[in-house]
Tab-separated table of C-alpha atoms and ligand atoms in Angstrom:
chain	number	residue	atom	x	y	z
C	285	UNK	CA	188.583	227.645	183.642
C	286	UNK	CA	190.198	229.414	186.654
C	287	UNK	CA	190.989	227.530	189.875
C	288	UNK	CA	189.812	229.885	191.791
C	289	UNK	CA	187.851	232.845	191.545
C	290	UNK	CA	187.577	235.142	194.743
C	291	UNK	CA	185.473	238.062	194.754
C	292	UNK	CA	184.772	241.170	197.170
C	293	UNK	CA	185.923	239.205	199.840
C	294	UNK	CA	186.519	241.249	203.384
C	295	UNK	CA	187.256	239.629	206.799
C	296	UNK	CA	186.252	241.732	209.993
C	297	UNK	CA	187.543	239.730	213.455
C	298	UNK	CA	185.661	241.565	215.905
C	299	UNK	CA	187.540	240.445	219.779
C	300	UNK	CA	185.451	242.568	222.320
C	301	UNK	CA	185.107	246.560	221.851
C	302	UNK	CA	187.730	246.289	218.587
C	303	UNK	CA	186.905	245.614	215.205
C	304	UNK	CA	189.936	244.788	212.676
C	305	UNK	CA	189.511	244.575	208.968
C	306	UNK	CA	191.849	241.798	208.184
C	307	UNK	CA	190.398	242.100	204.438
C	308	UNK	CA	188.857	244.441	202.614
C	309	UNK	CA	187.080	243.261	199.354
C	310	UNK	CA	189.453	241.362	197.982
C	311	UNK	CA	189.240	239.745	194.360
C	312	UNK	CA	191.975	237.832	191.849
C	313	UNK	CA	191.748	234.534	189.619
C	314	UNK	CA	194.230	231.928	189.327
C	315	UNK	CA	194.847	229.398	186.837
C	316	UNK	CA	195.410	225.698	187.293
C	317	UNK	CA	198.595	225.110	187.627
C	318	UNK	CA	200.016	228.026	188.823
C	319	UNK	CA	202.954	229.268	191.395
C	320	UNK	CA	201.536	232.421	192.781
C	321	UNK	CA	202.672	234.030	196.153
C	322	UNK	CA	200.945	236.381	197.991
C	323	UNK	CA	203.303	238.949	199.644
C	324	UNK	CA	202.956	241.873	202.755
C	325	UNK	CA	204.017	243.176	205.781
C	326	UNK	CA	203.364	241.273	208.842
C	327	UNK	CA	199.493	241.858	209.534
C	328	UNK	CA	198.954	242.813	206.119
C	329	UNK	CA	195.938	239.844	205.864
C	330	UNK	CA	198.356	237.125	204.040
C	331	UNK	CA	197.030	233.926	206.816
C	332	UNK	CA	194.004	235.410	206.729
C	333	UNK	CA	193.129	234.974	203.038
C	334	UNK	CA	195.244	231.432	202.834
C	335	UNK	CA	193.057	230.625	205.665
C	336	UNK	CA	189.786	231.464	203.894
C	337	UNK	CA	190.951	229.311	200.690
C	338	UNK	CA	192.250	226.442	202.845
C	339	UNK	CA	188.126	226.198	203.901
C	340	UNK	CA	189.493	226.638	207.707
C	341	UNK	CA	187.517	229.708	208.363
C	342	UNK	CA	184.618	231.836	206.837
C	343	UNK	CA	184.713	235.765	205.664
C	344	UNK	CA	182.483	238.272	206.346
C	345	UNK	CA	181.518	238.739	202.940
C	346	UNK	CA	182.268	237.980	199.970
C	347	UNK	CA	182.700	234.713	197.409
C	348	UNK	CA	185.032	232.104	196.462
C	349	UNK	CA	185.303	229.029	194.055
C	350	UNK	CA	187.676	226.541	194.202
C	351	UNK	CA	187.742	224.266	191.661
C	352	UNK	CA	184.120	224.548	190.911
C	353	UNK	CA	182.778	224.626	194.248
C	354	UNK	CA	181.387	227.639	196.249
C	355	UNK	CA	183.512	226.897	199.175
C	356	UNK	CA	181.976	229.934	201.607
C	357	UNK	CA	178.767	227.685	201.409
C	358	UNK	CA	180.206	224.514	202.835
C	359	UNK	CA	179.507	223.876	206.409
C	360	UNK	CA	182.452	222.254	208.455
C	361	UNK	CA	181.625	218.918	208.135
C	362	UNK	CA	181.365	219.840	203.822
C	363	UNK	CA	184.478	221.646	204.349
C	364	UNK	CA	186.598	218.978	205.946
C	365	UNK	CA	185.655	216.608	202.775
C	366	UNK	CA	186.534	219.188	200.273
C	367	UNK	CA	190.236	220.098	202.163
C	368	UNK	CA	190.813	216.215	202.243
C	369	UNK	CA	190.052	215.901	198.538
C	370	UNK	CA	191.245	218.919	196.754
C	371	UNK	CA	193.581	220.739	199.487
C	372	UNK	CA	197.424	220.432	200.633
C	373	UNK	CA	198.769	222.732	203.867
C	374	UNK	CA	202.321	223.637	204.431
C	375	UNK	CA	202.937	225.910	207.714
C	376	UNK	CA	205.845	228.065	208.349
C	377	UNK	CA	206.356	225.459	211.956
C	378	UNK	CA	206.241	222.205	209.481
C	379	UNK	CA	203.627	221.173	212.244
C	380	UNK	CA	204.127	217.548	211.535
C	381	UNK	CA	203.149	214.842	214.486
C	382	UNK	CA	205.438	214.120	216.753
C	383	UNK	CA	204.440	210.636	217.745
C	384	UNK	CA	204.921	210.047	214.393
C	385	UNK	CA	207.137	208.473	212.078
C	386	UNK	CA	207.851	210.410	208.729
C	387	UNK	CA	206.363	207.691	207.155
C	388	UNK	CA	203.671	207.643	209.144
C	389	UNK	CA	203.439	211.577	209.118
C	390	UNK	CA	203.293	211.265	205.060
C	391	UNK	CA	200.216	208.110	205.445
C	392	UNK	CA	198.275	210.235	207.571
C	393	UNK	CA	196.206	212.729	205.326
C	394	UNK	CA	195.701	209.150	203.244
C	395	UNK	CA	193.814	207.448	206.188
C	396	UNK	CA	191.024	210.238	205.994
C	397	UNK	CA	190.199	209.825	202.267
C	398	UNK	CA	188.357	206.324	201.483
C	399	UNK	CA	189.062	204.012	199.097
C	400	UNK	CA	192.841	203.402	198.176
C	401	UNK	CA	194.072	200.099	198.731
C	402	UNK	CA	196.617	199.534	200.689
C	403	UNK	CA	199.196	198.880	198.162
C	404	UNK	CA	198.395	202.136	195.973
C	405	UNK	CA	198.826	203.912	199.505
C	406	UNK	CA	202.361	202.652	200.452
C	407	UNK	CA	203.540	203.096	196.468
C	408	UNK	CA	202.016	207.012	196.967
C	409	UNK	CA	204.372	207.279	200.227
C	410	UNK	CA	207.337	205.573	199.270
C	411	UNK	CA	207.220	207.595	195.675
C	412	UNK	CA	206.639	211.182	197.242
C	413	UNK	CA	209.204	210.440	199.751
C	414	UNK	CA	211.475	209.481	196.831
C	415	UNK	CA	210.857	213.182	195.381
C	416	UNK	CA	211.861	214.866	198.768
C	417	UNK	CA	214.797	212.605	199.012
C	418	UNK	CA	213.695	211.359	202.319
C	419	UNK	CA	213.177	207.622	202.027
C	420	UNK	CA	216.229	206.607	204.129
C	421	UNK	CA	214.941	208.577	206.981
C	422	UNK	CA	211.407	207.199	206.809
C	423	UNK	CA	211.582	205.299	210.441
C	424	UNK	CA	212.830	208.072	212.218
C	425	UNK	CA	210.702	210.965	214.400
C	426	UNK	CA	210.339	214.277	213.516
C	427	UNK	CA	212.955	215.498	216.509
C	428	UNK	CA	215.541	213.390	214.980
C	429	UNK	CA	215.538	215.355	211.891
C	430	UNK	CA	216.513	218.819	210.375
C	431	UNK	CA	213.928	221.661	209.852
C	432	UNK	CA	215.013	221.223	206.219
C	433	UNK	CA	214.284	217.072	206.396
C	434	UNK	CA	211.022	217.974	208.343
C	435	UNK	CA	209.486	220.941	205.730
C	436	UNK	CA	210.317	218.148	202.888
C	437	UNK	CA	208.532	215.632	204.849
C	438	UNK	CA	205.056	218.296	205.114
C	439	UNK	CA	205.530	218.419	201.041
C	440	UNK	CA	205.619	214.709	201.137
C	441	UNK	CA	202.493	215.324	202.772
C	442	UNK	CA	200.745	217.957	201.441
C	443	UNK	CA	201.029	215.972	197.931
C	444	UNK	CA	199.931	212.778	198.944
C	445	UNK	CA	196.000	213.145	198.414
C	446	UNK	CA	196.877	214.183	194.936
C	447	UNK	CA	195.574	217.864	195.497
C	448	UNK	CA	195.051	220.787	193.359
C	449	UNK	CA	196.099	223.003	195.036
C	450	UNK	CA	198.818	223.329	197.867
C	451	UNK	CA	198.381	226.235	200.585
C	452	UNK	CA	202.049	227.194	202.139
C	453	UNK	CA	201.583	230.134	204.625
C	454	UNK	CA	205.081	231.272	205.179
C	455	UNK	CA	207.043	227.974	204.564
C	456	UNK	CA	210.844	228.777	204.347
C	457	UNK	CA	210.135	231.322	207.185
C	458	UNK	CA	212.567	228.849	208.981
C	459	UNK	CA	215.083	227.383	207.141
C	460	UNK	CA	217.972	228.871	206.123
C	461	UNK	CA	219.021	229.960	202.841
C	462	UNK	CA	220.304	227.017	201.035
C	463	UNK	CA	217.732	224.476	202.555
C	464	UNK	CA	214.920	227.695	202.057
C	465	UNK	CA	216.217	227.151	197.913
C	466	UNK	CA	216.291	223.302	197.705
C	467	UNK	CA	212.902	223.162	199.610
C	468	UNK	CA	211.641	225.982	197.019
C	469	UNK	CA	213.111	223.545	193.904
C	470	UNK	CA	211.299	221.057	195.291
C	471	UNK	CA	207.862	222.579	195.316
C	472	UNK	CA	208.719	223.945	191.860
C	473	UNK	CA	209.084	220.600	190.143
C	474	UNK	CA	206.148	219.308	191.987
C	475	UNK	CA	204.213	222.045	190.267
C	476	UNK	CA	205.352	220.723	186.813
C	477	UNK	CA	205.297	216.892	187.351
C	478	UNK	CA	202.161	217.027	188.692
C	479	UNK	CA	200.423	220.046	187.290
C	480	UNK	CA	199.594	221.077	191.208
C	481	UNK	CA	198.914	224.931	191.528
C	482	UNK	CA	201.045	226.306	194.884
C	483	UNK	CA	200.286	229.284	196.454
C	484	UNK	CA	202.416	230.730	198.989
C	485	UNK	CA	202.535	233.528	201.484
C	486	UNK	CA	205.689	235.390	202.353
C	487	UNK	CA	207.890	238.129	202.747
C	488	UNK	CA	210.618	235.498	201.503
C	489	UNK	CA	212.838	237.377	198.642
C	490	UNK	CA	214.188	233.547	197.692
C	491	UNK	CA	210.281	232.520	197.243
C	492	UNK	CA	209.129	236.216	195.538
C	493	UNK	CA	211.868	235.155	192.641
C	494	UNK	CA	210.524	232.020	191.885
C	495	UNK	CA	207.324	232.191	191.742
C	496	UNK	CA	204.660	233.107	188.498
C	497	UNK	CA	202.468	235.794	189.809
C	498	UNK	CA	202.725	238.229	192.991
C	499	UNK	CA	199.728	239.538	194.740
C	500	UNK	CA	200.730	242.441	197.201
C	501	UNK	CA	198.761	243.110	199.920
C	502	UNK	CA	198.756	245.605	202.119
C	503	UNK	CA	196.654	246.355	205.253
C	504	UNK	CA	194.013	244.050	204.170
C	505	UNK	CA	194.016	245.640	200.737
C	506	UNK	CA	195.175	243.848	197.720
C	507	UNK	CA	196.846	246.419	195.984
C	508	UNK	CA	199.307	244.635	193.130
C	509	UNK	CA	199.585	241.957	191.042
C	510	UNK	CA	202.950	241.299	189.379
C	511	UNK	CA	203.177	238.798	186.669
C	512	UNK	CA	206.253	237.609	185.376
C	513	UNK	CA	205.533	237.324	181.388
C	514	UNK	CA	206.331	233.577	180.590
C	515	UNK	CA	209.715	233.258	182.454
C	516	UNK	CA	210.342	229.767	183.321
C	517	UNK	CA	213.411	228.086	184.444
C	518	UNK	CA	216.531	228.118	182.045
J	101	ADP	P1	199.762	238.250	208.005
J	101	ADP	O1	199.654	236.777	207.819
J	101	ADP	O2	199.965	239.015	206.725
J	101	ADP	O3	200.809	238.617	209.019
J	101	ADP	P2	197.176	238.052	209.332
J	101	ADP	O4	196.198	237.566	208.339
J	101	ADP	O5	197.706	237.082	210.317
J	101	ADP	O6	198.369	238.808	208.569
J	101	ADP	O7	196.522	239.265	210.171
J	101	ADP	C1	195.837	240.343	209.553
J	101	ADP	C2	195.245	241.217	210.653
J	101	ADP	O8	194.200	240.506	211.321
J	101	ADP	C3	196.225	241.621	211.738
J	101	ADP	O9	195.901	242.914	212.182
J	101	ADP	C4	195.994	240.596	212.823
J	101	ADP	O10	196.326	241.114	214.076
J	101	ADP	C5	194.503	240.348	212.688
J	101	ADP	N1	194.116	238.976	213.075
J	101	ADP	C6	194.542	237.826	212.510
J	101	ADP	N2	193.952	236.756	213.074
J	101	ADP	C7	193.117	237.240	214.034
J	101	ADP	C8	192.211	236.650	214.967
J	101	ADP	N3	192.049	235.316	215.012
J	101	ADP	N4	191.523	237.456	215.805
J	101	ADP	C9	191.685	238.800	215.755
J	101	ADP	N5	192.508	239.434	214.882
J	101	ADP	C10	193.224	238.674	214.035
J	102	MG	MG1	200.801	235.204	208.489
């Protein structure tokens, strides 16, 4: 069964006298663990549809199922349960607390969901931030550390709930080309360990090569899907 199934779906945002179709009945499936990237100019609608899957805003029409649930049905409060559950976010600006330590960046999407025990929760941390290589920098703050170190850090996080699926609008939008790859590799054999579908927006070439399936869209329009036939990784 697909992860998702989005149909029709169109997204006016109406700011005074001007209306802007940020989608236009849009409609794709993706499997379970996939690696799919959306890709567009700037404006093209890309944050606006990750948005709409993320459950952070609501279209103007339209349907979509994640993992078995309606989501354009749920009302915030439904909506914040489901993201904590079943949803991972990576941002372009790594947005990670400041006031925080890495570690304590990592815990936080834990202390929402209910029931782990405390032990299960450190062994989550200290294992994901293992797989981003970051466990000797767990103490420090997020200014005393790389925009590389920090985007591994918001992995570290996004997997920690053990989510389906991880939503990464833009993410190697700033990092440069070597630390854009490893961060990329990274992502990739999250995917396969864990069976976790990713899907990315981004005009990134370095991300457009790696990933399973492109969606193009273009002024709100999705208007190509590109799937590489069974490639994997030599
Ligand atoms: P992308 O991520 O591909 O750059 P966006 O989804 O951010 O595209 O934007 C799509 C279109 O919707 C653009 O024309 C943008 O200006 C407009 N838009 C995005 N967010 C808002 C908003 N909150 N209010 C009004 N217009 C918006
Ligand atoms: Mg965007």
């Amino acid at each position: 069964m697909s992860l998702i199934i989005a149909e029709n779906i169109s997204k006016t945002y109406i700011t005074g006298e001007v209306e802007i179709e940020a989608l236009k009945s849009v409609g794709f499936e993706i499997e379970p663990a996939s690696f799919v990237s959306f890709i567009g100019p700037s404006g093209s609608g890309k944050t606006t549809l990750l948005n709409l899957i993320g459950c952070l805003d609501k279209p103007s029409s339209g349907s979509l199922n994640v993992a078995g649930t309606d989501v354009f049905r749920l009302d915030r409060r439904a909506a914040a349960a489901f993201r904590g559950n079943n949803l991972g976010f990576i941002f372009q600006d790594f947005n990670l607390m400041p006031v925080l330590t890495v570690y304590e960046n990592v815990e936080y999407p834990l202390l929402m969901v209910q029931n782990i025990p405390s032990a299960e929760r450190k062994k989550r941390i200290m294992d994901l931030l293992e797989a981003v290589e970051m466990t000797d920098q767990k103490d420090k703050y997020p200014d005393q550390i790389s925009g590389g170190q920090k985007q591994r850090v918001a992995i570290a996080r996004a997997l920690v709930t053990n989510p389906q699926l991880v939503l990464a609008d833009e993410p190697t939008a700033n990092l440069d080309h070597k630390t854009a790859y490893m961060v990329i590799d990274i992502m990739k054999k999250m995917k396969e360990d864990l069976g976790t579908t990713f899907i990315f927006s981004t005009h990134d070439e370095k991300i457009v090569g790696e990933v399973e399936i492109i969606y193009t869209l273009e002024d709100g329009q999705l208007t190509g899907r590109n799937e590489k036939g069974g490639v994997k990784d030599a």
